[in-house]
PDB file of C-alpha atoms and ligand atoms in Angstrom:
ATOM      1  CA  MET A  83     -25.937   1.322  -1.193  1.00  0.00           C
ATOM      2  CA  LYS A  84     -24.183   4.458  -0.729  1.00  0.00           C
ATOM      3  CA  VAL A  85     -20.654   5.735  -2.145  1.00  0.00           C
ATOM      4  CA  VAL A  86     -18.516   8.172   0.006  1.00  0.00           C
ATOM      5  CA  GLY A  87     -15.285   9.505  -1.463  1.00  0.00           C
ATOM      6  CA  GLY A  88     -12.386  10.937   0.563  1.00  0.00           C
ATOM      7  CA  SER A  89     -10.943  14.227  -0.823  1.00  0.00           C
ATOM      8  CA  THR A  90      -8.373  12.698  -3.131  1.00  0.00           C
ATOM      9  CA  SER A  91     -10.696  10.140  -4.666  1.00  0.00           C
ATOM     10  CA  VAL A  92     -13.823  12.103  -5.255  1.00  0.00           C
ATOM     11  CA  LEU A  93     -13.781  11.573  -9.063  1.00  0.00           C
ATOM     12  CA  LEU A  94     -13.194   8.018  -8.829  1.00  0.00           C
ATOM     13  CA  ALA A  95     -15.746   7.584  -6.221  1.00  0.00           C
ATOM     14  CA  LYS A  96     -18.301   9.520  -8.261  1.00  0.00           C
ATOM     15  CA  GLY A  97     -17.560   7.396 -11.259  1.00  0.00           C
ATOM     16  CA  LEU A  98     -18.041   4.129  -9.203  1.00  0.00           C
ATOM     17  CA  ALA A  99     -21.398   5.395  -7.622  1.00  0.00           C
ATOM     18  CA  SER A 100     -22.470   6.032 -11.347  1.00  0.00           C
ATOM     19  CA  GLU A 101     -21.285   2.500 -12.315  1.00  0.00           C
ATOM     20  CA  LEU A 102     -23.190   0.987  -9.472  1.00  0.00           C
ATOM     21  CA  SER A 103     -26.152   3.184  -9.780  1.00  0.00           C
ATOM     22  CA  ALA A 104     -25.798   3.971  -6.172  1.00  0.00           C
ATOM     23  CA  GLY A 105     -26.237   7.279  -4.062  1.00  0.00           C
ATOM     24  CA  TYR A 106     -23.347   9.500  -3.652  1.00  0.00           C
ATOM     25  CA  VAL A 107     -22.893  11.149  -0.304  1.00  0.00           C
ATOM     26  CA  GLU A 108     -21.095  14.511  -0.354  1.00  0.00           C
ATOM     27  CA  VAL A 109     -18.560  15.392   2.322  1.00  0.00           C
ATOM     28  CA  ALA A 110     -17.428  18.839   3.675  1.00  0.00           C
ATOM     29  CA  PHE A 111     -13.630  18.637   4.064  1.00  0.00           C
ATOM     30  CA  GLU A 112     -13.405  22.074   5.680  1.00  0.00           C
ATOM     31  CA  ARG A 113     -15.246  23.577   8.475  1.00  0.00           C
ATOM     32  CA  HIS A 114     -14.156  27.039   7.796  1.00  0.00           C
ATOM     33  CA  PRO A 115     -12.785  28.145   4.336  1.00  0.00           C
ATOM     34  CA  GLY A 116      -8.972  27.417   4.293  1.00  0.00           C
ATOM     35  CA  GLY A 117      -9.395  24.424   6.547  1.00  0.00           C
ATOM     36  CA  PHE A 118      -6.746  23.829   9.484  1.00  0.00           C
ATOM     37  CA  PRO A 119      -3.973  26.028   8.635  1.00  0.00           C
ATOM     38  CA  ASP A 120      -1.585  23.221  10.177  1.00  0.00           C
ATOM     39  CA  GLY A 121      -2.925  20.870   7.646  1.00  0.00           C
ATOM     40  CA  GLU A 122      -4.928  18.795   9.874  1.00  0.00           C
ATOM     41  CA  ARG A 123      -7.977  17.022   8.007  1.00  0.00           C
ATOM     42  CA  TYR A 124     -11.673  17.382   8.767  1.00  0.00           C
ATOM     43  CA  VAL A 125     -14.622  15.626   7.541  1.00  0.00           C
ATOM     44  CA  ARG A 126     -18.407  15.931   7.755  1.00  0.00           C
ATOM     45  CA  LEU A 127     -20.904  13.606   6.010  1.00  0.00           C
ATOM     46  CA  LEU A 128     -23.627  15.746   4.349  1.00  0.00           C
ATOM     47  CA  GLY A 129     -26.137  12.844   3.755  1.00  0.00           C
ATOM     48  CA  SER A 130     -27.441  10.043   5.646  1.00  0.00           C
ATOM     49  CA  VAL A 131     -25.836   6.343   5.619  1.00  0.00           C
ATOM     50  CA  THR A 132     -27.956   4.987   8.409  1.00  0.00           C
ATOM     51  CA  GLY A 133     -28.478   1.295   7.761  1.00  0.00           C
ATOM     52  CA  GLU A 134     -26.754   1.383   4.408  1.00  0.00           C
ATOM     53  CA  HIS A 135     -23.892  -0.630   2.850  1.00  0.00           C
ATOM     54  CA  VAL A 136     -21.148   2.287   2.403  1.00  0.00           C
ATOM     55  CA  ILE A 137     -18.472   1.963  -0.097  1.00  0.00           C
ATOM     56  CA  LEU A 138     -15.789   4.228   1.136  1.00  0.00           C
ATOM     57  CA  VAL A 139     -13.290   5.333  -1.522  1.00  0.00           C
ATOM     58  CA  GLN A 140     -10.073   6.791  -0.482  1.00  0.00           C
ATOM     59  CA  THR A 141      -6.403   6.393  -1.573  1.00  0.00           C
ATOM     60  CA  THR A 142      -3.510   6.574   0.831  1.00  0.00           C
ATOM     61  CA  TYR A 143      -1.226   9.086  -0.975  1.00  0.00           C
ATOM     62  CA  PRO A 144      -0.340  11.692   0.153  1.00  0.00           C
ATOM     63  CA  ASP A 145       0.099  10.525   3.740  1.00  0.00           C
ATOM     64  CA  PRO A 146      -2.607  12.872   5.357  1.00  0.00           C
ATOM     65  CA  MET A 147      -5.270  10.951   3.235  1.00  0.00           C
ATOM     66  CA  ILE A 148      -4.621   8.026   5.588  1.00  0.00           C
ATOM     67  CA  VAL A 149      -5.953  10.074   8.402  1.00  0.00           C
ATOM     68  CA  GLU A 150      -8.943  11.239   6.362  1.00  0.00           C
ATOM     69  CA  LEU A 151      -9.680   7.575   5.698  1.00  0.00           C
ATOM     70  CA  PHE A 152      -9.885   6.691   9.391  1.00  0.00           C
ATOM     71  CA  LEU A 153     -12.052   9.744  10.177  1.00  0.00           C
ATOM     72  CA  LEU A 154     -14.409   9.033   7.438  1.00  0.00           C
ATOM     73  CA  ALA A 155     -14.734   5.347   8.243  1.00  0.00           C
ATOM     74  CA  ASP A 156     -15.396   6.517  11.963  1.00  0.00           C
ATOM     75  CA  ALA A 157     -17.971   9.007  10.930  1.00  0.00           C
ATOM     76  CA  ILE A 158     -19.628   6.528   8.787  1.00  0.00           C
ATOM     77  CA  ARG A 159     -19.845   3.809  11.536  1.00  0.00           C
ATOM     78  CA  ASP A 160     -21.088   6.366  14.065  1.00  0.00           C
ATOM     79  CA  ALA A 161     -23.748   7.551  11.414  1.00  0.00           C
ATOM     80  CA  GLY A 162     -25.136   3.870  11.579  1.00  0.00           C
ATOM     81  CA  ALA A 163     -23.971   2.255   8.393  1.00  0.00           C
ATOM     82  CA  ARG A 164     -24.931  -1.372   8.449  1.00  0.00           C
ATOM     83  CA  ARG A 165     -21.756  -2.456   6.410  1.00  0.00           C
ATOM     84  CA  VAL A 166     -18.603  -0.565   5.389  1.00  0.00           C
ATOM     85  CA  THR A 167     -16.454  -1.431   2.488  1.00  0.00           C
ATOM     86  CA  ALA A 168     -13.259   0.310   2.144  1.00  0.00           C
ATOM     87  CA  ILE A 169     -11.888   0.651  -1.392  1.00  0.00           C
ATOM     88  CA  VAL A 170      -8.293   1.733  -1.095  1.00  0.00           C
ATOM     89  CA  PRO A 171      -7.383   2.274  -4.666  1.00  0.00           C
ATOM     90  CA  TYR A 172      -3.676   2.759  -4.032  1.00  0.00           C
ATOM     91  CA  PHE A 173      -2.416   0.849  -0.814  1.00  0.00           C
ATOM     92  CA  GLY A 174       0.445   2.890   0.290  1.00  0.00           C
ATOM     93  CA  TYR A 175       3.093   1.381   2.685  1.00  0.00           C
ATOM     94  CA  GLY A 176       2.504  -1.942   0.766  1.00  0.00           C
ATOM     95  CA  ARG A 177       6.190  -2.460   0.241  1.00  0.00           C
ATOM     96  CA  GLN A 178       6.910  -2.728   3.780  1.00  0.00           C
ATOM     97  CA  ASP A 179       5.316  -6.095   3.993  1.00  0.00           C
ATOM     98  CA  LYS A 180       7.418  -7.757   6.393  1.00  0.00           C
ATOM     99  CA  ARG A 181       9.986  -7.195   9.149  1.00  0.00           C
ATOM    100  CA  PHE A 182      13.177  -7.050   7.102  1.00  0.00           C
ATOM    101  CA  LEU A 183      15.167  -6.084  10.172  1.00  0.00           C
ATOM    102  CA  GLU A 184      14.277  -6.549  13.810  1.00  0.00           C
ATOM    103  CA  GLY A 185      12.402  -3.599  15.486  1.00  0.00           C
ATOM    104  CA  GLU A 186      10.736  -2.551  12.219  1.00  0.00           C
ATOM    105  CA  ALA A 187       7.103  -2.027  11.822  1.00  0.00           C
ATOM    106  CA  VAL A 188       5.326  -4.135   9.209  1.00  0.00           C
ATOM    107  CA  SER A 189       3.800  -0.872   7.763  1.00  0.00           C
ATOM    108  CA  ALA A 190       1.362  -2.552   5.569  1.00  0.00           C
ATOM    109  CA  LYS A 191      -0.204  -4.664   8.388  1.00  0.00           C
ATOM    110  CA  THR A 192      -0.188  -1.466  10.613  1.00  0.00           C
ATOM    111  CA  LEU A 193      -2.376   0.253   8.057  1.00  0.00           C
ATOM    112  CA  ALA A 194      -4.661  -2.725   7.630  1.00  0.00           C
ATOM    113  CA  LYS A 195      -5.047  -3.014  11.424  1.00  0.00           C
ATOM    114  CA  HIS A 196      -6.521   0.423  11.700  1.00  0.00           C
ATOM    115  CA  ILE A 197      -8.581   0.182   8.529  1.00  0.00           C
ATOM    116  CA  ALA A 198     -10.172  -2.845  10.229  1.00  0.00           C
ATOM    117  CA  VAL A 199     -11.398  -0.831  13.290  1.00  0.00           C
ATOM    118  CA  ASP A 200     -14.304   0.657  11.363  1.00  0.00           C
ATOM    119  CA  CYS A 201     -14.399  -1.321   8.052  1.00  0.00           C
ATOM    120  CA  ASP A 202     -15.905  -4.722   7.419  1.00  0.00           C
ATOM    121  CA  GLU A 203     -13.774  -5.367   4.351  1.00  0.00           C
ATOM    122  CA  LEU A 204     -10.987  -4.066   2.032  1.00  0.00           C
ATOM    123  CA  VAL A 205     -10.626  -3.901  -1.656  1.00  0.00           C
ATOM    124  CA  THR A 206      -7.514  -2.440  -3.218  1.00  0.00           C
ATOM    125  CA  MET A 207      -5.791  -2.697  -6.645  1.00  0.00           C
ATOM    126  CA  THR A 208      -2.491  -3.985  -8.012  1.00  0.00           C
ATOM    127  CA  ILE A 209      -0.811  -4.214  -4.513  1.00  0.00           C
ATOM    128  CA  HIS A 210       2.937  -4.854  -4.227  1.00  0.00           C
ATOM    129  CA  ASN A 211       2.568  -8.263  -2.475  1.00  0.00           C
ATOM    130  CA  PRO A 212      -0.994  -9.819  -2.936  1.00  0.00           C
ATOM    131  CA  GLU A 213      -0.091 -12.607  -0.443  1.00  0.00           C
ATOM    132  CA  LEU A 214      -0.114  -9.944   2.387  1.00  0.00           C
ATOM    133  CA  LEU A 215      -3.800  -9.442   2.078  1.00  0.00           C
ATOM    134  CA  LYS A 216      -4.308 -13.020   3.496  1.00  0.00           C
ATOM    135  CA  THR A 217      -2.735 -11.724   6.690  1.00  0.00           C
ATOM    136  CA  PHE A 218      -5.171  -8.850   7.088  1.00  0.00           C
ATOM    137  CA  PRO A 219      -7.602  -8.892   9.973  1.00  0.00           C
ATOM    138  CA  ILE A 220     -10.610  -8.376   7.540  1.00  0.00           C
ATOM    139  CA  PRO A 221     -11.397  -9.860   4.234  1.00  0.00           C
ATOM    140  CA  ALA A 222      -9.228  -8.159   1.574  1.00  0.00           C
ATOM    141  CA  HIS A 223      -9.337  -8.493  -2.040  1.00  0.00           C
ATOM    142  CA  GLU A 224      -7.000  -7.375  -4.794  1.00  0.00           C
ATOM    143  CA  VAL A 225      -8.438  -6.211  -8.147  1.00  0.00           C
ATOM    144  CA  SER A 226      -6.160  -5.894 -11.223  1.00  0.00           C
ATOM    145  CA  GLY A 227      -5.576  -2.355 -12.929  1.00  0.00           C
ATOM    146  CA  MET A 228      -4.151  -4.123 -15.923  1.00  0.00           C
ATOM    147  CA  PRO A 229      -7.367  -4.393 -17.838  1.00  0.00           C
ATOM    148  CA  ALA A 230      -7.893  -0.720 -17.653  1.00  0.00           C
ATOM    149  CA  LEU A 231      -4.540  -0.181 -18.935  1.00  0.00           C
ATOM    150  CA  GLY A 232      -5.056  -2.741 -21.605  1.00  0.00           C
ATOM    151  CA  ARG A 233      -8.144  -1.119 -22.824  1.00  0.00           C
ATOM    152  CA  HIS A 234      -6.316   2.213 -23.312  1.00  0.00           C
ATOM    153  CA  LEU A 235      -3.290   0.677 -24.862  1.00  0.00           C
ATOM    154  CA  LYS A 236      -5.311  -1.458 -27.148  1.00  0.00           C
ATOM    155  CA  SER A 237      -7.073   1.612 -28.694  1.00  0.00           C
ATOM    156  CA  SER A 238      -3.681   3.339 -28.894  1.00  0.00           C
ATOM    157  CA  ASN A 239      -2.373   0.639 -31.301  1.00  0.00           C
ATOM    158  CA  MET A 240       0.787  -0.186 -29.600  1.00  0.00           C
ATOM    159  CA  ASP A 241       3.247  -2.763 -31.303  1.00  0.00           C
ATOM    160  CA  PHE A 242       5.189  -4.065 -28.390  1.00  0.00           C
ATOM    161  CA  LEU A 243       5.010  -4.047 -24.529  1.00  0.00           C
ATOM    162  CA  LEU A 244       7.894  -3.983 -22.158  1.00  0.00           C
ATOM    163  CA  ALA A 245       8.279  -4.869 -18.386  1.00  0.00           C
ATOM    164  CA  PRO A 246      10.936  -2.598 -17.000  1.00  0.00           C
ATOM    165  CA  ASP A 247      11.927  -5.423 -14.473  1.00  0.00           C
ATOM    166  CA  ASP A 248      11.043  -8.982 -13.675  1.00  0.00           C
ATOM    167  CA  ASN A 249       8.550  -7.807 -11.094  1.00  0.00           C
ATOM    168  CA  ALA A 250       6.462  -6.260 -13.884  1.00  0.00           C
ATOM    169  CA  VAL A 251       6.414  -9.457 -16.085  1.00  0.00           C
ATOM    170  CA  ARG A 252       3.242 -10.495 -14.431  1.00  0.00           C
ATOM    171  CA  PHE A 253       1.488  -7.131 -15.318  1.00  0.00           C
ATOM    172  CA  VAL A 254       2.870  -6.992 -18.940  1.00  0.00           C
ATOM    173  CA  LYS A 255       1.571 -10.591 -19.545  1.00  0.00           C
ATOM    174  CA  GLU A 256      -1.997  -9.637 -18.364  1.00  0.00           C
ATOM    175  CA  VAL A 257      -2.014  -6.478 -20.511  1.00  0.00           C
ATOM    176  CA  SER A 258      -0.718  -8.439 -23.603  1.00  0.00           C
ATOM    177  CA  GLN A 259      -3.693 -10.914 -23.297  1.00  0.00           C
ATOM    178  CA  ILE A 260      -5.915  -7.816 -23.995  1.00  0.00           C
ATOM    179  CA  THR A 261      -3.928  -5.825 -26.554  1.00  0.00           C
ATOM    180  CA  ALA A 262      -2.660  -9.203 -28.323  1.00  0.00           C
ATOM    181  CA  THR A 263       0.927  -7.762 -28.763  1.00  0.00           C
ATOM    182  CA  PRO A 264       4.330  -9.295 -28.238  1.00  0.00           C
ATOM    183  CA  TRP A 265       6.340  -8.307 -24.992  1.00  0.00           C
ATOM    184  CA  ASP A 266       9.755  -8.579 -23.459  1.00  0.00           C
ATOM    185  CA  TYR A 267      11.198  -7.583 -20.206  1.00  0.00           C
ATOM    186  CA  LEU A 268      14.416  -6.152 -18.690  1.00  0.00           C
ATOM    187  CA  GLN A 269      16.579  -6.987 -15.780  1.00  0.00           C
ATOM    188  CA  LYS A 270      16.795  -4.072 -13.198  1.00  0.00           C
ATOM    189  CA  GLU A 271      19.125  -3.446 -10.351  1.00  0.00           C
ATOM    190  CA  ARG A 272      18.194  -0.663  -7.985  1.00  0.00           C
ATOM    191  CA  ILE A 273      21.379   1.407  -7.071  1.00  0.00           C
ATOM    192  CA  ASP A 274      19.449   3.666  -4.606  1.00  0.00           C
ATOM    193  CA  SER A 275      16.054   5.452  -4.372  1.00  0.00           C
ATOM    194  CA  TYR A 276      16.535   7.297  -7.425  1.00  0.00           C
ATOM    195  CA  THR A 277      18.804   5.392  -9.693  1.00  0.00           C
ATOM    196  CA  VAL A 278      18.329   1.982 -11.463  1.00  0.00           C
ATOM    197  CA  ARG A 279      20.672   0.051 -13.724  1.00  0.00           C
ATOM    198  CA  ILE A 280      19.579  -2.312 -16.478  1.00  0.00           C
ATOM    199  CA  THR A 281      21.191  -5.247 -18.004  1.00  0.00           C
ATOM    200  CA  PRO A 282      21.806  -4.541 -21.741  1.00  0.00           C
ATOM    201  CA  LYS A 283      19.487  -6.799 -23.999  1.00  0.00           C
ATOM    202  CA  LYS A 284      18.535  -6.828 -27.449  1.00  0.00           C
ATOM    203  CA  LEU A 285      14.784  -6.009 -27.771  1.00  0.00           C
ATOM    204  CA  ALA A 286      12.851  -6.350 -31.058  1.00  0.00           C
ATOM    205  CA  VAL A 287      11.552  -2.794 -30.962  1.00  0.00           C
ATOM    206  CA  LYS A 288      13.019  -1.247 -34.091  1.00  0.00           C
ATOM    207  CA  GLY A 289      10.549   1.182 -35.616  1.00  0.00           C
ATOM    208  CA  LYS A 290       7.863  -0.062 -33.280  1.00  0.00           C
ATOM    209  CA  SER A 291       5.440   1.863 -30.857  1.00  0.00           C
ATOM    210  CA  VAL A 292       6.233   0.563 -27.240  1.00  0.00           C
ATOM    211  CA  ALA A 293       4.508   0.712 -24.067  1.00  0.00           C
ATOM    212  CA  ILE A 294       6.377   0.289 -20.834  1.00  0.00           C
ATOM    213  CA  VAL A 295       3.955  -1.363 -18.289  1.00  0.00           C
ATOM    214  CA  ASP A 296       4.519  -1.021 -14.696  1.00  0.00           C
ATOM    215  CA  ASP A 297       2.477  -1.093 -11.489  1.00  0.00           C
ATOM    216  CA  VAL A 298       3.909   2.135  -9.919  1.00  0.00           C
ATOM    217  CA  ILE A 299       5.826   5.140 -11.276  1.00  0.00           C
ATOM    218  CA  SER A 300       7.329   6.954  -8.385  1.00  0.00           C
ATOM    219  CA  THR A 301      10.358   8.989  -9.323  1.00  0.00           C
ATOM    220  CA  GLY A 302      10.270   8.030 -12.943  1.00  0.00           C
ATOM    221  CA  GLY A 303      13.757   6.702 -12.772  1.00  0.00           C
ATOM    222  CA  THR A 304      12.804   3.069 -13.763  1.00  0.00           C
ATOM    223  CA  ILE A 305      10.701   4.383 -16.845  1.00  0.00           C
ATOM    224  CA  ALA A 306      13.302   6.863 -17.994  1.00  0.00           C
ATOM    225  CA  THR A 307      16.106   4.126 -17.968  1.00  0.00           C
ATOM    226  CA  ALA A 308      13.974   1.701 -19.820  1.00  0.00           C
ATOM    227  CA  ALA A 309      12.608   4.646 -22.268  1.00  0.00           C
ATOM    228  CA  LYS A 310      16.394   5.525 -23.081  1.00  0.00           C
ATOM    229  CA  GLU A 311      17.177   1.762 -23.900  1.00  0.00           C
ATOM    230  CA  LEU A 312      14.181   1.368 -26.100  1.00  0.00           C
ATOM    231  CA  ARG A 313      15.119   4.806 -27.944  1.00  0.00           C
ATOM    232  CA  SER A 314      18.760   3.551 -28.367  1.00  0.00           C
ATOM    233  CA  GLN A 315      17.297   0.343 -30.087  1.00  0.00           C
ATOM    234  CA  GLY A 316      15.389   2.323 -32.471  1.00  0.00           C
ATOM    235  CA  ALA A 317      11.828   2.462 -30.974  1.00  0.00           C
ATOM    236  CA  ARG A 318       9.605   4.948 -32.958  1.00  0.00           C
ATOM    237  CA  ARG A 319       7.320   5.846 -30.024  1.00  0.00           C
ATOM    238  CA  VAL A 320       7.617   5.117 -26.249  1.00  0.00           C
ATOM    239  CA  ILE A 321       4.625   5.438 -23.901  1.00  0.00           C
ATOM    240  CA  ALA A 322       4.842   4.937 -20.065  1.00  0.00           C
ATOM    241  CA  ALA A 323       1.828   3.112 -18.562  1.00  0.00           C
ATOM    242  CA  CYS A 324       1.157   2.476 -14.878  1.00  0.00           C
ATOM    243  CA  VAL A 325      -1.702   1.742 -12.572  1.00  0.00           C
ATOM    244  CA  HIS A 326      -0.486   4.098  -9.738  1.00  0.00           C
ATOM    245  CA  GLY A 327       1.311   7.403 -10.703  1.00  0.00           C
ATOM    246  CA  LEU A 328       2.764   8.866  -7.699  1.00  0.00           C
ATOM    247  CA  PHE A 329       5.099  11.212  -9.816  1.00  0.00           C
ATOM    248  CA  VAL A 330       7.419  12.441  -6.897  1.00  0.00           C
ATOM    249  CA  ASP A 331      10.626  14.533  -6.880  1.00  0.00           C
ATOM    250  CA  ASN A 332      11.922  14.914 -10.618  1.00  0.00           C
ATOM    251  CA  ALA A 333       9.392  12.512 -12.237  1.00  0.00           C
ATOM    252  CA  GLU A 334       8.050  14.904 -14.767  1.00  0.00           C
ATOM    253  CA  GLY A 335      11.649  15.573 -15.970  1.00  0.00           C
ATOM    254  CA  ASN A 336      12.536  11.962 -16.186  1.00  0.00           C
ATOM    255  CA  LEU A 337       9.224  11.297 -18.033  1.00  0.00           C
ATOM    256  CA  LYS A 338      10.228  13.473 -20.848  1.00  0.00           C
ATOM    257  CA  ALA A 339      12.083  10.585 -22.103  1.00  0.00           C
ATOM    258  CA  CYS A 340       8.563   9.253 -23.155  1.00  0.00           C
ATOM    259  CA  ASP A 341       6.076  10.425 -25.902  1.00  0.00           C
ATOM    260  CA  ASP A 342       3.184   9.962 -23.433  1.00  0.00           C
ATOM    261  CA  VAL A 343       2.522   8.955 -19.945  1.00  0.00           C
ATOM    262  CA  ILE A 344      -0.829   7.360 -18.772  1.00  0.00           C
ATOM    263  CA  ALA A 345      -1.750   6.179 -15.355  1.00  0.00           C
ATOM    264  CA  THR A 346      -5.197   5.231 -13.802  1.00  0.00           C
ATOM    265  CA  ASP A 347      -7.131   7.441 -11.455  1.00  0.00           C
ATOM    266  CA  THR A 348      -6.068   5.421  -8.208  1.00  0.00           C
ATOM    267  CA  ILE A 349      -4.181   8.541  -7.739  1.00  0.00           C
ATOM    268  CA  GLN A 350      -5.295  11.830  -9.269  1.00  0.00           C
ATOM    269  CA  SER A 351      -2.852  13.576 -11.570  1.00  0.00           C
ATOM    270  CA  PRO A 352      -2.689  15.110 -14.954  1.00  0.00           C
ATOM    271  CA  HIS A 353      -1.530  11.555 -16.109  1.00  0.00           C
ATOM    272  CA  ALA A 354      -4.735   9.848 -14.775  1.00  0.00           C
ATOM    273  CA  LYS A 355      -6.299   9.210 -18.133  1.00  0.00           C
ATOM    274  CA  VAL A 356      -7.873   5.843 -17.273  1.00  0.00           C
ATOM    275  CA  SER A 357     -10.595   5.282 -14.951  1.00  0.00           C
ATOM    276  CA  VAL A 358     -10.697   1.930 -12.789  1.00  0.00           C
ATOM    277  CA  ALA A 359     -14.177   2.691 -11.660  1.00  0.00           C
ATOM    278  CA  PRO A 360     -15.463  -0.357 -13.912  1.00  0.00           C
ATOM    279  CA  GLU A 361     -13.036  -2.694 -12.318  1.00  0.00           C
ATOM    280  CA  PHE A 362     -13.915  -1.600  -8.820  1.00  0.00           C
ATOM    281  CA  ALA A 363     -17.624  -1.824  -9.710  1.00  0.00           C
ATOM    282  CA  ALA A 364     -17.194  -5.421 -10.809  1.00  0.00           C
ATOM    283  CA  ALA A 365     -15.429  -6.164  -7.497  1.00  0.00           C
ATOM    284  CA  ILE A 366     -18.201  -4.721  -5.538  1.00  0.00           C
ATOM    285  CA  ARG A 367     -20.840  -6.721  -7.437  1.00  0.00           C
ATOM    286  CA  ALA A 368     -18.912  -9.877  -6.828  1.00  0.00           C
ATOM    287  CA  LEU A 369     -18.990  -9.264  -2.815  1.00  0.00           C
ATOM    288  CA  ASP A 370     -20.904 -11.836  -0.797  1.00  0.00           C
TER     289      ASP A 370
HETATM  290  C1  R5P B 672       9.213  -1.574  -8.246  1.00  0.00           C
HETATM  291  O1  R5P B 672       9.309  -2.860  -8.181  1.00  0.00           O
HETATM  292  C2  R5P B 672       8.034  -0.965  -8.900  1.00  0.00           C
HETATM  293  O2  R5P B 672       7.397  -1.922  -9.641  1.00  0.00           O
HETATM  294  C3  R5P B 672       8.426   0.215  -9.721  1.00  0.00           C
HETATM  295  O3  R5P B 672       9.244  -0.239 -10.753  1.00  0.00           O
HETATM  296  C4  R5P B 672       9.023   1.317  -9.042  1.00  0.00           C
HETATM  297  O4  R5P B 672       8.368   1.527  -7.833  1.00  0.00           O
HETATM  298  C5  R5P B 672       9.209   2.591  -9.817  1.00  0.00           C
HETATM  299  O5  R5P B 672      10.061   3.341  -9.017  1.00  0.00           O
HETATM  300  P1  R5P B 672      10.675   4.712  -9.700  1.00  0.00           P
HETATM  301  O6  R5P B 672       9.628   5.450 -10.553  1.00  0.00           O
HETATM  302  O7  R5P B 672      11.159   5.583  -8.703  1.00  0.00           O
HETATM  303  O8  R5P B 672      11.888   4.175 -10.434  1.00  0.00           O
END
């Protein structure tokens, strides 16, 4: 078995190779220093993958990483790999999981279709709609990122967990099984891409250390709104915890409402303090 990492997932891929005691194949991402000035991606495998089961790790954010994923899968297949397993730690476009309006692309399916050209199976983490995976043209598995967050939050001695909306209830329940802490949730209404409104609710958080748990932090609007509510009800410490930290637009400003922000390394950022390499290693070991 060999592990190959796309340019945005090198650290996670190396961590996974170490967990699996597998060889890591380095990749050159530039042909000339500076790469292509127009931003086009370039890949060259620097080791052999002939006859190997290759684990290709590449997240899909930002968008050029999707092209890089396709280039790597193609290069690995052309180099004679026996089996290619794509680990897509963050599966972007997962929110467009159906045709809401006539004429739309079902973007999640589009991505899966193209991954299936050169990959035999797909493993991803905490996807928006896990049911979607059943419609993919290759076997596709979801791994939960919540155990990794749970491990971190348990060692941070949190008193209380909060789901910022009802979608996040399944996440907070899973984390609370690990941390053995009580939890509650808020009702959220999205006004626009940047603004959310929550229904006021009494929470048992006075003097408590509280972690807000969600799958994704994008603009940080959801977390900021929940954090303000927790502060107004007397929470002593507020931590934001997510699996996928996109941190777009004014996210850093919005997240000042929290004492700390933790994300996993499905997307690299200064907040990626928890590695999900053990979760992906277990998923790879469980493959047929
Ligand atoms: C929505 O259902 C997701 O679970 C997140 O709550 C959402 O993506 C967060 O977005 P933002 O950080 O922009 O509020």
